[in-house]
Each structure stands twice: as structure tokens, then as C-alpha cells.
């Protein structure tokens, strides 16, 4: 890889991450009926980065978003940060599996909605696991799990739909790998 | 949406459905209390009769108070008294434990809303 290619990737990552961070911070300002439920629109950016470029770009975008987003919101190294980090890690793992699936089975490939739902469920699952194991190991928390997962499914579908709409309107990417 | 997308969405919906079936229940009053010392269930008592129960644990005796369909720890030979601060338990699926003394109570019965396993 030449220096020029690296610079291009870096610029892409910086641009996507800036967008994701802005959405992350805006979302943090919205009240939520149940802690842990929010639309997660910042993940749409991760998804677009994955589908137009690569998992590597998506991982950088998500990582930077969690790090810088938490610094700006003021939750860095607090419980919310760890939950966010666990969620993002799980979602990236799910997206990685999805990308692998697509590489192996091109004819039955996942597109934005499927990947978004996978990532959203993984995000909520990872977050819930850390919350339950580390912060509040109370069985009552399990009662919330169905509600949280249902919200994840809903917002995953919405996010996937938004990503598909945006992708359809963007000019074709160069070097898409998924 | 591709075929694979549809499969993912259907599978995800099934998962959410299963989770609702398993964990989502209205808080129903429990019918009985199960007492454990260590891993073993040492006794079960219905909640409709008031009584006091002593449970031998690793450090000593934990005392439980069953009254008005509820149960609570009232004494335990531990330092932090987390079990006593847990207060009254009345709903099926609720649990309290004195970890140092290895004594725990869980409420069972009612309609269902019971856990297969609870990890502490």
C-alpha cells in the first residue's frame, strides 16, 4: 500500500468518524425512557463505512466514535463508556462475521438491513452482558432483556433502512470489498 | 432486502420472541420460598403461613422471617448485611442471598416467571 492510499483511507476514516461522533453527541442529548435504549444512528455511519469500504475502516470509525464521543459527552472510562465500548466491539464482531459470510456466499449476501439488525442485536447483547456481569448482577435486569432486544431489532431495521437509502444515493464507491 | 437479510430478520424476531417468553412476565406474587445453603436446597416453605426459619450456613445461622406472603432476612452472621438490606421479597423470581454465609432464598411458584438459573 502506498502512502497516497493510506492518506486516502485516513481521510475517509476521519470524515466518517467526525460524522458518527456528531450523531453520537446529538443522540446523547435525547432523553430515553429506558436506560440502554437509543436509536444508535451513529451505527449507520459504521455500516456505510463497512459496505462502501472495508471492515477495517468501519472498525476505526466505530472505535474513534466511542472514544471521542465519550470524551465529548463526559462519560470516558465511566460505566456508560464501557457499555458503549462493549456494544461497539460486539457489533463490529457481528459485522466482521457478516462480511466473512458475504465473502463466502456471494449469492446469499447480506445487505444493509440484515447487517444492521445483526450489529444492533450484537451491540445490545454485548452491552447487556457487561451490564449484567459487571455493573448490576441482579436477576431483575433479565426482565429488561426482551424489551432491550426488541428495541435493538426495531432500531436495527430502521438504521438498516436509512443506510440502504443513503447507499443508494451515494455515487459508487471505489474499492468496496463487502 | 436480500434473502439473507430476511432470514436474519426472521431469526432475530424469533430470538426476541423467545426472550419475551422466557424473561418477560408481570411480577406475580410468589407461592413459596426455597432456601439454599451452599448449593443444596435445604427447605421449601409456603408463604401463606407466617413463621421464622433458621438456616445453618457456613458461618452460622441465618434467620428468615416469612410473613404476609413475603420473606426477608432478619439476621445473618455476615459483615455487610447485604441480605438484610435486600428487604422484603414477594414476587416470583426474586432472590436474596447472604454470600459469606452461603445462604440464599428464592421465591418460586405463583403463575410462572421463574428463572431456570441465576448466576451470582
PDB file of C-alpha atoms in Angstrom:
ATOM      1  CA  UNK A   1       0.000   0.000   0.000  1.00  0.00           C
ATOM      2  CA  UNK A   2       1.440   3.355  -0.982  1.00  0.00           C
ATOM      3  CA  UNK A   3       1.448   6.474   1.147  1.00  0.00           C
ATOM      4  CA  UNK A   4      -1.207   8.010  -1.055  1.00  0.00           C
ATOM      5  CA  UNK A   5      -3.590   5.095  -0.436  1.00  0.00           C
ATOM      6  CA  UNK A   6      -3.013   5.327   3.302  1.00  0.00           C
ATOM      7  CA  UNK A   7      -3.788   9.024   3.268  1.00  0.00           C
ATOM      8  CA  UNK A   8      -6.988   8.394   1.393  1.00  0.00           C
ATOM      9  CA  UNK A   9      -8.120   5.785   3.923  1.00  0.00           C
ATOM     10  CA  UNK A  10      -7.156   8.042   6.793  1.00  0.00           C
ATOM     11  CA  UNK A  11      -9.184  10.874   5.346  1.00  0.00           C
ATOM     12  CA  UNK A  12     -12.153   8.588   4.829  1.00  0.00           C
ATOM     13  CA  UNK A  13     -11.939   7.349   8.392  1.00  0.00           C
ATOM     14  CA  UNK A  14     -11.614  10.869   9.767  1.00  0.00           C
ATOM     15  CA  UNK A  15     -14.622  12.037   7.764  1.00  0.00           C
ATOM     16  CA  UNK A  16     -16.844   9.124   8.728  1.00  0.00           C
ATOM     17  CA  UNK A  17     -15.726   9.277  12.352  1.00  0.00           C
ATOM     18  CA  UNK A  18     -16.488  13.008  12.553  1.00  0.00           C
ATOM     19  CA  UNK A  19     -19.981  12.345  11.259  1.00  0.00           C
ATOM     20  CA  UNK A  20     -20.502   9.430  13.649  1.00  0.00           C
ATOM     21  CA  UNK A  21     -19.231  11.458  16.608  1.00  0.00           C
ATOM     22  CA  UNK A  22     -21.573  14.332  15.805  1.00  0.00           C
ATOM     23  CA  UNK A  23     -24.536  11.925  15.709  1.00  0.00           C
ATOM     24  CA  UNK A  24     -23.342  10.211  18.889  1.00  0.00           C
ATOM     25  CA  UNK A  25     -23.181  13.512  20.783  1.00  0.00           C
ATOM     26  CA  UNK A  26     -26.563  14.667  19.474  1.00  0.00           C
ATOM     27  CA  UNK A  27     -28.160  11.371  20.496  1.00  0.00           C
ATOM     28  CA  UNK A  28     -26.647  11.604  23.966  1.00  0.00           C
ATOM     29  CA  UNK A  29     -28.718  14.738  24.484  1.00  0.00           C
ATOM     30  CA  UNK A  30     -32.015  12.968  23.905  1.00  0.00           C
ATOM     31  CA  UNK A  31     -33.839  11.548  26.915  1.00  0.00           C
ATOM     32  CA  UNK A  32     -34.570   7.834  26.858  1.00  0.00           C
ATOM     33  CA  UNK A  33     -37.452   6.021  28.536  1.00  0.00           C
ATOM     34  CA  UNK A  34     -35.310   3.034  29.461  1.00  0.00           C
ATOM     35  CA  UNK A  35     -31.572   3.278  30.048  1.00  0.00           C
ATOM     36  CA  UNK A  36     -29.747   1.460  27.280  1.00  0.00           C
ATOM     37  CA  UNK A  37     -32.280   2.185  24.573  1.00  0.00           C
ATOM     38  CA  UNK A  38     -31.362   4.722  21.958  1.00  0.00           C
ATOM     39  CA  UNK A  39     -31.686   4.688  18.196  1.00  0.00           C
ATOM     40  CA  UNK A  40     -27.974   4.216  17.616  1.00  0.00           C
ATOM     41  CA  UNK A  41     -27.983   6.216  14.424  1.00  0.00           C
ATOM     42  CA  UNK A  42     -24.215   6.623  14.714  1.00  0.00           C
ATOM     43  CA  UNK A  43     -24.041   2.948  13.792  1.00  0.00           C
ATOM     44  CA  UNK A  44     -25.493   3.780  10.392  1.00  0.00           C
ATOM     45  CA  UNK A  45     -22.203   5.506   9.658  1.00  0.00           C
ATOM     46  CA  UNK A  46     -20.268   2.381  10.682  1.00  0.00           C
ATOM     47  CA  UNK A  47     -22.467   0.295   8.416  1.00  0.00           C
ATOM     48  CA  UNK A  48     -21.964   2.594   5.438  1.00  0.00           C
ATOM     49  CA  UNK A  49     -18.211   2.570   6.052  1.00  0.00           C
ATOM     50  CA  UNK A  50     -18.329  -1.237   6.015  1.00  0.00           C
ATOM     51  CA  UNK A  51     -20.439  -1.579   2.884  1.00  0.00           C
ATOM     52  CA  UNK A  52     -18.621   1.077   0.883  1.00  0.00           C
ATOM     53  CA  UNK A  53     -15.099   0.384   2.062  1.00  0.00           C
ATOM     54  CA  UNK A  54     -13.988  -2.329   4.443  1.00  0.00           C
ATOM     55  CA  UNK A  55     -14.346  -3.769   7.888  1.00  0.00           C
ATOM     56  CA  UNK A  56     -11.074  -2.094   8.822  1.00  0.00           C
ATOM     57  CA  UNK A  57     -12.443   1.357   8.009  1.00  0.00           C
ATOM     58  CA  UNK A  58     -15.668   0.526   9.876  1.00  0.00           C
ATOM     59  CA  UNK A  59     -13.728  -0.629  12.945  1.00  0.00           C
ATOM     60  CA  UNK A  60     -11.699   2.588  13.021  1.00  0.00           C
ATOM     61  CA  UNK A  61     -14.832   4.677  12.650  1.00  0.00           C
ATOM     62  CA  UNK A  62     -16.630   2.845  15.471  1.00  0.00           C
ATOM     63  CA  UNK A  63     -13.589   2.902  17.763  1.00  0.00           C
ATOM     64  CA  UNK A  64     -12.963   6.601  17.264  1.00  0.00           C
ATOM     65  CA  UNK A  65     -16.641   7.330  17.729  1.00  0.00           C
ATOM     66  CA  UNK A  66     -16.803   5.525  21.086  1.00  0.00           C
ATOM     67  CA  UNK A  67     -13.566   7.117  22.302  1.00  0.00           C
ATOM     68  CA  UNK A  68     -14.093  10.704  21.168  1.00  0.00           C
ATOM     69  CA  UNK A  69     -17.849  10.585  21.716  1.00  0.00           C
ATOM     70  CA  UNK A  70     -17.349   9.598  25.356  1.00  0.00           C
ATOM     71  CA  UNK A  71     -14.711  12.301  25.836  1.00  0.00           C
ATOM     72  CA  UNK A  72     -17.091  14.932  24.487  1.00  0.00           C
ATOM     73  CA  UNK A  73     -20.115  13.702  26.434  1.00  0.00           C
ATOM     74  CA  UNK A  74     -18.026  13.256  29.576  1.00  0.00           C
ATOM     75  CA  UNK A  75     -18.507   9.543  30.163  1.00  0.00           C
ATOM     76  CA  UNK A  76     -14.963   8.442  29.324  1.00  0.00           C
ATOM     77  CA  UNK A  77     -13.961   5.437  31.490  1.00  0.00           C
ATOM     78  CA  UNK A  78     -17.318   5.558  33.273  1.00  0.00           C
ATOM     79  CA  UNK A  79     -19.896   2.773  33.111  1.00  0.00           C
ATOM     80  CA  UNK A  80     -21.547   4.283  30.027  1.00  0.00           C
ATOM     81  CA  UNK A  81     -18.217   4.217  28.232  1.00  0.00           C
ATOM     82  CA  UNK A  82     -17.612   0.546  28.994  1.00  0.00           C
ATOM     83  CA  UNK A  83     -21.130  -0.337  27.925  1.00  0.00           C
ATOM     84  CA  UNK A  84     -20.658   1.609  24.733  1.00  0.00           C
ATOM     85  CA  UNK A  85     -17.270   0.011  24.091  1.00  0.00           C
ATOM     86  CA  UNK A  86     -18.618  -3.491  24.752  1.00  0.00           C
ATOM     87  CA  UNK A  87     -21.537  -2.832  22.443  1.00  0.00           C
ATOM     88  CA  UNK A  88     -19.343  -1.473  19.670  1.00  0.00           C
ATOM     89  CA  UNK A  89     -16.914  -4.387  19.982  1.00  0.00           C
ATOM     90  CA  UNK A  90     -19.719  -6.944  19.773  1.00  0.00           C
ATOM     91  CA  UNK A  91     -21.310  -5.099  16.852  1.00  0.00           C
ATOM     92  CA  UNK A  92     -18.001  -4.999  14.978  1.00  0.00           C
ATOM     93  CA  UNK A  93     -17.531  -8.711  15.605  1.00  0.00           C
ATOM     94  CA  UNK A  94     -21.005  -9.360  14.193  1.00  0.00           C
ATOM     95  CA  UNK A  95     -20.282  -7.157  11.179  1.00  0.00           C
ATOM     96  CA  UNK A  96     -16.982  -8.991  10.705  1.00  0.00           C
ATOM     97  CA  UNK A  97     -18.844 -12.312  10.654  1.00  0.00           C
ATOM     98  CA  UNK A  98     -21.364 -10.828   8.251  1.00  0.00           C
ATOM     99  CA  UNK A  99     -18.587  -9.639   5.955  1.00  0.00           C
ATOM    100  CA  UNK A 100     -16.987 -13.085   6.057  1.00  0.00           C
ATOM    101  CA  UNK A 101     -20.354 -14.655   5.263  1.00  0.00           C
ATOM    102  CA  UNK A 102     -20.713 -12.341   2.281  1.00  0.00           C
ATOM    103  CA  UNK A 103     -17.253 -13.213   1.062  1.00  0.00           C
ATOM    104  CA  UNK A 104     -18.027 -16.930   1.226  1.00  0.00           C
ATOM    105  CA  UNK A 105     -21.602 -16.902  -0.038  1.00  0.00           C
ATOM    106  CA  UNK A 106     -21.889 -14.139  -2.588  1.00  0.00           C
ATOM    107  CA  UNK A 107     -25.199 -15.435  -3.867  1.00  0.00           C
ATOM    108  CA  UNK A 108     -26.840 -15.243  -0.462  1.00  0.00           C
ATOM    109  CA  UNK A 109     -25.200 -12.000   0.567  1.00  0.00           C
ATOM    110  CA  UNK A 110     -26.393  -9.816   3.403  1.00  0.00           C
ATOM    111  CA  UNK A 111     -27.109  -6.203   2.623  1.00  0.00           C
ATOM    112  CA  UNK A 112     -27.656  -3.168   4.823  1.00  0.00           C
ATOM    113  CA  UNK A 113     -30.831  -4.274   6.686  1.00  0.00           C
ATOM    114  CA  UNK A 114     -29.519  -7.733   7.602  1.00  0.00           C
ATOM    115  CA  UNK A 115     -26.119  -6.450   8.665  1.00  0.00           C
ATOM    116  CA  UNK A 116     -27.714  -3.630  10.614  1.00  0.00           C
ATOM    117  CA  UNK A 117     -30.005  -5.977  12.532  1.00  0.00           C
ATOM    118  CA  UNK A 118     -27.104  -8.325  13.269  1.00  0.00           C
ATOM    119  CA  UNK A 119     -24.975  -5.442  14.512  1.00  0.00           C
ATOM    120  CA  UNK A 120     -27.787  -3.930  16.572  1.00  0.00           C
ATOM    121  CA  UNK A 121     -28.574  -7.214  18.344  1.00  0.00           C
ATOM    122  CA  UNK A 122     -24.877  -7.862  18.955  1.00  0.00           C
ATOM    123  CA  UNK A 123     -24.459  -4.307  20.225  1.00  0.00           C
ATOM    124  CA  UNK A 124     -27.290  -4.698  22.708  1.00  0.00           C
ATOM    125  CA  UNK A 125     -26.179  -8.200  23.644  1.00  0.00           C
ATOM    126  CA  UNK A 126     -22.612  -7.114  24.366  1.00  0.00           C
ATOM    127  CA  UNK A 127     -23.796  -4.123  26.308  1.00  0.00           C
ATOM    128  CA  UNK A 128     -26.259  -6.167  28.308  1.00  0.00           C
ATOM    129  CA  UNK A 129     -23.663  -8.842  29.067  1.00  0.00           C
ATOM    130  CA  UNK A 130     -21.278  -6.276  30.546  1.00  0.00           C
ATOM    131  CA  UNK A 131     -24.093  -4.516  32.410  1.00  0.00           C
ATOM    132  CA  UNK A 132     -25.338  -7.773  33.895  1.00  0.00           C
ATOM    133  CA  UNK A 133     -21.961  -9.307  34.623  1.00  0.00           C
ATOM    134  CA  UNK A 134     -20.080  -6.269  35.800  1.00  0.00           C
ATOM    135  CA  UNK A 135     -22.364  -3.496  36.930  1.00  0.00           C
ATOM    136  CA  UNK A 136     -25.743  -4.846  38.044  1.00  0.00           C
ATOM    137  CA  UNK A 137     -25.723  -8.606  38.540  1.00  0.00           C
ATOM    138  CA  UNK A 138     -29.324  -8.597  39.638  1.00  0.00           C
ATOM    139  CA  UNK A 139     -31.773 -11.122  38.178  1.00  0.00           C
ATOM    140  CA  UNK A 140     -34.317  -8.325  37.786  1.00  0.00           C
ATOM    141  CA  UNK A 141     -32.194  -6.977  34.959  1.00  0.00           C
ATOM    142  CA  UNK A 142     -33.047 -10.068  32.908  1.00  0.00           C
ATOM    143  CA  UNK A 143     -36.652  -8.857  32.814  1.00  0.00           C
ATOM    144  CA  UNK A 144     -35.439  -5.934  30.738  1.00  0.00           C
ATOM    145  CA  UNK A 145     -33.610  -8.090  28.204  1.00  0.00           C
ATOM    146  CA  UNK A 146     -36.591  -8.845  25.924  1.00  0.00           C
ATOM    147  CA  UNK A 147     -37.538  -5.175  25.817  1.00  0.00           C
ATOM    148  CA  UNK A 148     -33.971  -4.121  25.075  1.00  0.00           C
ATOM    149  CA  UNK A 149     -33.584  -6.725  22.348  1.00  0.00           C
ATOM    150  CA  UNK A 150     -36.912  -5.795  20.782  1.00  0.00           C
ATOM    151  CA  UNK A 151     -35.777  -2.169  20.712  1.00  0.00           C
ATOM    152  CA  UNK A 152     -32.466  -3.274  19.178  1.00  0.00           C
ATOM    153  CA  UNK A 153     -34.309  -5.182  16.457  1.00  0.00           C
ATOM    154  CA  UNK A 154     -36.540  -2.212  15.698  1.00  0.00           C
ATOM    155  CA  UNK A 155     -33.719   0.319  15.620  1.00  0.00           C
ATOM    156  CA  UNK A 156     -31.565  -2.137  13.683  1.00  0.00           C
ATOM    157  CA  UNK A 157     -34.237  -2.293  10.978  1.00  0.00           C
ATOM    158  CA  UNK A 158     -34.636   1.483  10.955  1.00  0.00           C
ATOM    159  CA  UNK A 159     -30.872   2.012  10.813  1.00  0.00           C
ATOM    160  CA  UNK A 160     -30.541  -0.547   8.032  1.00  0.00           C
ATOM    161  CA  UNK A 161     -33.260   1.123   6.037  1.00  0.00           C
ATOM    162  CA  UNK A 162     -31.610   4.529   6.457  1.00  0.00           C
ATOM    163  CA  UNK A 163     -28.230   3.084   5.460  1.00  0.00           C
ATOM    164  CA  UNK A 164     -29.759   1.461   2.362  1.00  0.00           C
ATOM    165  CA  UNK A 165     -31.369   4.767   1.347  1.00  0.00           C
ATOM    166  CA  UNK A 166     -28.113   6.650   1.788  1.00  0.00           C
ATOM    167  CA  UNK A 167     -26.082   3.997  -0.028  1.00  0.00           C
ATOM    168  CA  UNK A 168     -28.480   4.105  -2.978  1.00  0.00           C
ATOM    169  CA  UNK A 169     -27.980   7.848  -3.283  1.00  0.00           C
ATOM    170  CA  UNK A 170     -24.211   7.869  -2.955  1.00  0.00           C
ATOM    171  CA  UNK A 171     -22.048   7.541  -6.043  1.00  0.00           C
ATOM    172  CA  UNK A 172     -20.494   4.055  -6.345  1.00  0.00           C
ATOM    173  CA  UNK A 173     -17.514   3.620  -4.061  1.00  0.00           C
ATOM    174  CA  UNK A 174     -14.129   2.696  -5.348  1.00  0.00           C
ATOM    175  CA  UNK A 175     -12.566  -0.317  -3.722  1.00  0.00           C
ATOM    176  CA  UNK A 176     -15.633  -1.683  -1.947  1.00  0.00           C
ATOM    177  CA  UNK A 177     -14.833  -5.095  -0.583  1.00  0.00           C
ATOM    178  CA  UNK A 178     -18.021  -6.411   1.010  1.00  0.00           C
TER     179      UNK A 178
ATOM    180  CA  UNK B   1     -33.769  -6.758   1.251  1.00  0.00           C
ATOM    181  CA  UNK B   2     -31.991  -9.873   0.102  1.00  0.00           C
ATOM    182  CA  UNK B   3     -32.983 -13.414   1.074  1.00  0.00           C
ATOM    183  CA  UNK B   4     -30.200 -13.494   3.656  1.00  0.00           C
ATOM    184  CA  UNK B   5     -31.474 -10.224   5.137  1.00  0.00           C
ATOM    185  CA  UNK B   6     -34.914 -11.733   5.501  1.00  0.00           C
ATOM    186  CA  UNK B   7     -33.513 -14.793   7.217  1.00  0.00           C
ATOM    187  CA  UNK B   8     -31.622 -12.588   9.657  1.00  0.00           C
ATOM    188  CA  UNK B   9     -34.712 -10.517  10.419  1.00  0.00           C
ATOM    189  CA  UNK B  10     -36.876 -13.599  10.943  1.00  0.00           C
ATOM    190  CA  UNK B  11     -34.235 -15.219  13.164  1.00  0.00           C
ATOM    191  CA  UNK B  12     -33.873 -12.007  15.146  1.00  0.00           C
ATOM    192  CA  UNK B  13     -37.636 -11.785  15.610  1.00  0.00           C
ATOM    193  CA  UNK B  14     -37.695 -15.384  16.825  1.00  0.00           C
ATOM    194  CA  UNK B  15     -34.910 -14.623  19.275  1.00  0.00           C
ATOM    195  CA  UNK B  16     -36.789 -11.623  20.644  1.00  0.00           C
ATOM    196  CA  UNK B  17     -39.944 -13.747  20.898  1.00  0.00           C
ATOM    197  CA  UNK B  18     -38.106 -16.434  22.838  1.00  0.00           C
ATOM    198  CA  UNK B  19     -36.646 -13.830  25.162  1.00  0.00           C
ATOM    199  CA  UNK B  20     -40.103 -12.415  25.818  1.00  0.00           C
ATOM    200  CA  UNK B  21     -41.479 -15.879  26.523  1.00  0.00           C
ATOM    201  CA  UNK B  22     -38.638 -16.610  28.908  1.00  0.00           C
ATOM    202  CA  UNK B  23     -37.984 -13.414  30.776  1.00  0.00           C
ATOM    203  CA  UNK B  24     -40.947 -11.165  30.307  1.00  0.00           C
ATOM    204  CA  UNK B  25     -43.577 -11.715  32.875  1.00  0.00           C
ATOM    205  CA  UNK B  26     -45.678  -9.495  35.060  1.00  0.00           C
ATOM    206  CA  UNK B  27     -44.443  -9.549  38.645  1.00  0.00           C
ATOM    207  CA  UNK B  28     -46.639 -12.225  40.153  1.00  0.00           C
ATOM    208  CA  UNK B  29     -46.804 -12.895  43.887  1.00  0.00           C
ATOM    209  CA  UNK B  30     -44.799 -15.956  44.774  1.00  0.00           C
ATOM    210  CA  UNK B  31     -46.313 -19.000  46.419  1.00  0.00           C
ATOM    211  CA  UNK B  32     -43.326 -20.474  48.190  1.00  0.00           C
ATOM    212  CA  UNK B  33     -39.774 -19.807  49.214  1.00  0.00           C
ATOM    213  CA  UNK B  34     -36.850 -22.081  48.560  1.00  0.00           C
ATOM    214  CA  UNK B  35     -33.934 -21.945  50.988  1.00  0.00           C
ATOM    215  CA  UNK B  36     -30.458 -22.928  49.956  1.00  0.00           C
ATOM    216  CA  UNK B  37     -27.352 -23.486  51.968  1.00  0.00           C
ATOM    217  CA  UNK B  38     -24.411 -23.812  49.647  1.00  0.00           C
ATOM    218  CA  UNK B  39     -25.711 -25.496  46.537  1.00  0.00           C
ATOM    219  CA  UNK B  40     -28.282 -27.615  48.259  1.00  0.00           C
ATOM    220  CA  UNK B  41     -31.909 -26.797  48.702  1.00  0.00           C
ATOM    221  CA  UNK B  42     -32.438 -27.264  52.420  1.00  0.00           C
ATOM    222  CA  UNK B  43     -36.108 -26.402  52.664  1.00  0.00           C
ATOM    223  CA  UNK B  44     -39.194 -25.072  50.942  1.00  0.00           C
ATOM    224  CA  UNK B  45     -41.937 -23.230  52.756  1.00  0.00           C
ATOM    225  CA  UNK B  46     -45.250 -21.887  51.510  1.00  0.00           C
ATOM    226  CA  UNK B  47     -45.580 -18.150  52.012  1.00  0.00           C
ATOM    227  CA  UNK B  48     -49.135 -18.240  53.280  1.00  0.00           C
ATOM    228  CA  UNK B  49     -48.161 -19.263  56.778  1.00  0.00           C
ATOM    229  CA  UNK B  50     -46.096 -16.914  58.933  1.00  0.00           C
ATOM    230  CA  UNK B  51     -43.012 -18.333  60.531  1.00  0.00           C
ATOM    231  CA  UNK B  52     -39.392 -17.835  61.374  1.00  0.00           C
ATOM    232  CA  UNK B  53     -36.775 -20.132  59.916  1.00  0.00           C
ATOM    233  CA  UNK B  54     -33.186 -20.725  60.950  1.00  0.00           C
ATOM    234  CA  UNK B  55     -30.847 -21.811  58.193  1.00  0.00           C
ATOM    235  CA  UNK B  56     -27.450 -23.200  59.050  1.00  0.00           C
ATOM    236  CA  UNK B  57     -24.839 -21.702  56.752  1.00  0.00           C
ATOM    237  CA  UNK B  58     -21.077 -21.818  56.533  1.00  0.00           C
ATOM    238  CA  UNK B  59     -20.510 -19.122  59.151  1.00  0.00           C
ATOM    239  CA  UNK B  60     -23.524 -19.660  61.326  1.00  0.00           C
ATOM    240  CA  UNK B  61     -27.271 -19.345  61.388  1.00  0.00           C
ATOM    241  CA  UNK B  62     -29.195 -17.003  59.105  1.00  0.00           C
ATOM    242  CA  UNK B  63     -32.680 -16.157  60.296  1.00  0.00           C
ATOM    243  CA  UNK B  64     -35.531 -15.661  57.852  1.00  0.00           C
ATOM    244  CA  UNK B  65     -38.862 -14.110  58.534  1.00  0.00           C
ATOM    245  CA  UNK B  66     -41.849 -15.269  56.495  1.00  0.00           C
ATOM    246  CA  UNK B  67     -44.900 -13.071  56.934  1.00  0.00           C
ATOM    247  CA  UNK B  68     -47.909 -11.939  54.879  1.00  0.00           C
ATOM    248  CA  UNK B  69     -46.735 -13.734  51.751  1.00  0.00           C
ATOM    249  CA  UNK B  70     -43.309 -12.135  51.949  1.00  0.00           C
ATOM    250  CA  UNK B  71     -39.900 -13.177  53.164  1.00  0.00           C
ATOM    251  CA  UNK B  72     -36.816 -11.338  54.418  1.00  0.00           C
ATOM    252  CA  UNK B  73     -33.538 -11.954  56.154  1.00  0.00           C
ATOM    253  CA  UNK B  74     -33.613 -10.633  59.692  1.00  0.00           C
ATOM    254  CA  UNK B  75     -30.268 -11.866  60.935  1.00  0.00           C
ATOM    255  CA  UNK B  76     -27.156 -13.300  59.385  1.00  0.00           C
ATOM    256  CA  UNK B  77     -23.596 -13.743  60.589  1.00  0.00           C
ATOM    257  CA  UNK B  78     -22.078 -11.663  57.810  1.00  0.00           C
ATOM    258  CA  UNK B  79     -20.345  -8.308  57.797  1.00  0.00           C
ATOM    259  CA  UNK B  80     -22.158  -6.213  55.223  1.00  0.00           C
ATOM    260  CA  UNK B  81     -25.715  -7.455  55.793  1.00  0.00           C
ATOM    261  CA  UNK B  82     -26.499  -7.159  52.097  1.00  0.00           C
ATOM    262  CA  UNK B  83     -29.065  -9.913  52.583  1.00  0.00           C
ATOM    263  CA  UNK B  84     -30.903  -7.984  55.287  1.00  0.00           C
ATOM    264  CA  UNK B  85     -30.800  -4.758  53.282  1.00  0.00           C
ATOM    265  CA  UNK B  86     -32.417  -6.611  50.392  1.00  0.00           C
ATOM    266  CA  UNK B  87     -35.593  -6.277  52.445  1.00  0.00           C
ATOM    267  CA  UNK B  88     -38.870  -7.975  51.769  1.00  0.00           C
ATOM    268  CA  UNK B  89     -39.205 -10.224  48.749  1.00  0.00           C
ATOM    269  CA  UNK B  90     -42.639 -11.068  47.465  1.00  0.00           C
ATOM    270  CA  UNK B  91     -42.566 -11.687  43.722  1.00  0.00           C
ATOM    271  CA  UNK B  92     -41.877 -14.939  41.984  1.00  0.00           C
ATOM    272  CA  UNK B  93     -38.325 -14.999  40.691  1.00  0.00           C
ATOM    273  CA  UNK B  94     -36.932 -12.639  43.287  1.00  0.00           C
ATOM    274  CA  UNK B  95     -33.969 -13.743  45.294  1.00  0.00           C
ATOM    275  CA  UNK B  96     -31.690 -12.622  48.081  1.00  0.00           C
ATOM    276  CA  UNK B  97     -28.505 -14.146  49.341  1.00  0.00           C
ATOM    277  CA  UNK B  98     -26.023 -13.942  52.140  1.00  0.00           C
ATOM    278  CA  UNK B  99     -22.947 -14.804  50.135  1.00  0.00           C
ATOM    279  CA  UNK B 100     -20.490 -15.041  53.065  1.00  0.00           C
ATOM    280  CA  UNK B 101     -22.791 -17.496  54.803  1.00  0.00           C
ATOM    281  CA  UNK B 102     -23.713 -19.218  51.503  1.00  0.00           C
ATOM    282  CA  UNK B 103     -27.396 -18.969  52.314  1.00  0.00           C
ATOM    283  CA  UNK B 104     -29.846 -17.856  49.678  1.00  0.00           C
ATOM    284  CA  UNK B 105     -33.572 -17.655  49.265  1.00  0.00           C
ATOM    285  CA  UNK B 106     -35.516 -17.583  46.056  1.00  0.00           C
ATOM    286  CA  UNK B 107     -39.202 -17.161  45.577  1.00  0.00           C
ATOM    287  CA  UNK B 108     -40.953 -19.692  43.439  1.00  0.00           C
ATOM    288  CA  UNK B 109     -44.413 -20.537  42.324  1.00  0.00           C
ATOM    289  CA  UNK B 110     -47.171 -18.126  41.538  1.00  0.00           C
ATOM    290  CA  UNK B 111     -48.050 -18.439  37.870  1.00  0.00           C
ATOM    291  CA  UNK B 112     -44.576 -18.823  36.437  1.00  0.00           C
ATOM    292  CA  UNK B 113     -41.961 -16.127  35.760  1.00  0.00           C
ATOM    293  CA  UNK B 114     -39.342 -18.314  37.258  1.00  0.00           C
ATOM    294  CA  UNK B 115     -35.700 -18.462  36.277  1.00  0.00           C
ATOM    295  CA  UNK B 116     -34.052 -21.689  35.310  1.00  0.00           C
ATOM    296  CA  UNK B 117     -30.800 -20.458  36.696  1.00  0.00           C
ATOM    297  CA  UNK B 118     -29.476 -17.353  38.334  1.00  0.00           C
ATOM    298  CA  UNK B 119     -25.777 -16.675  38.420  1.00  0.00           C
ATOM    299  CA  UNK B 120     -24.304 -14.507  41.135  1.00  0.00           C
TER     300      UNK B 120
END
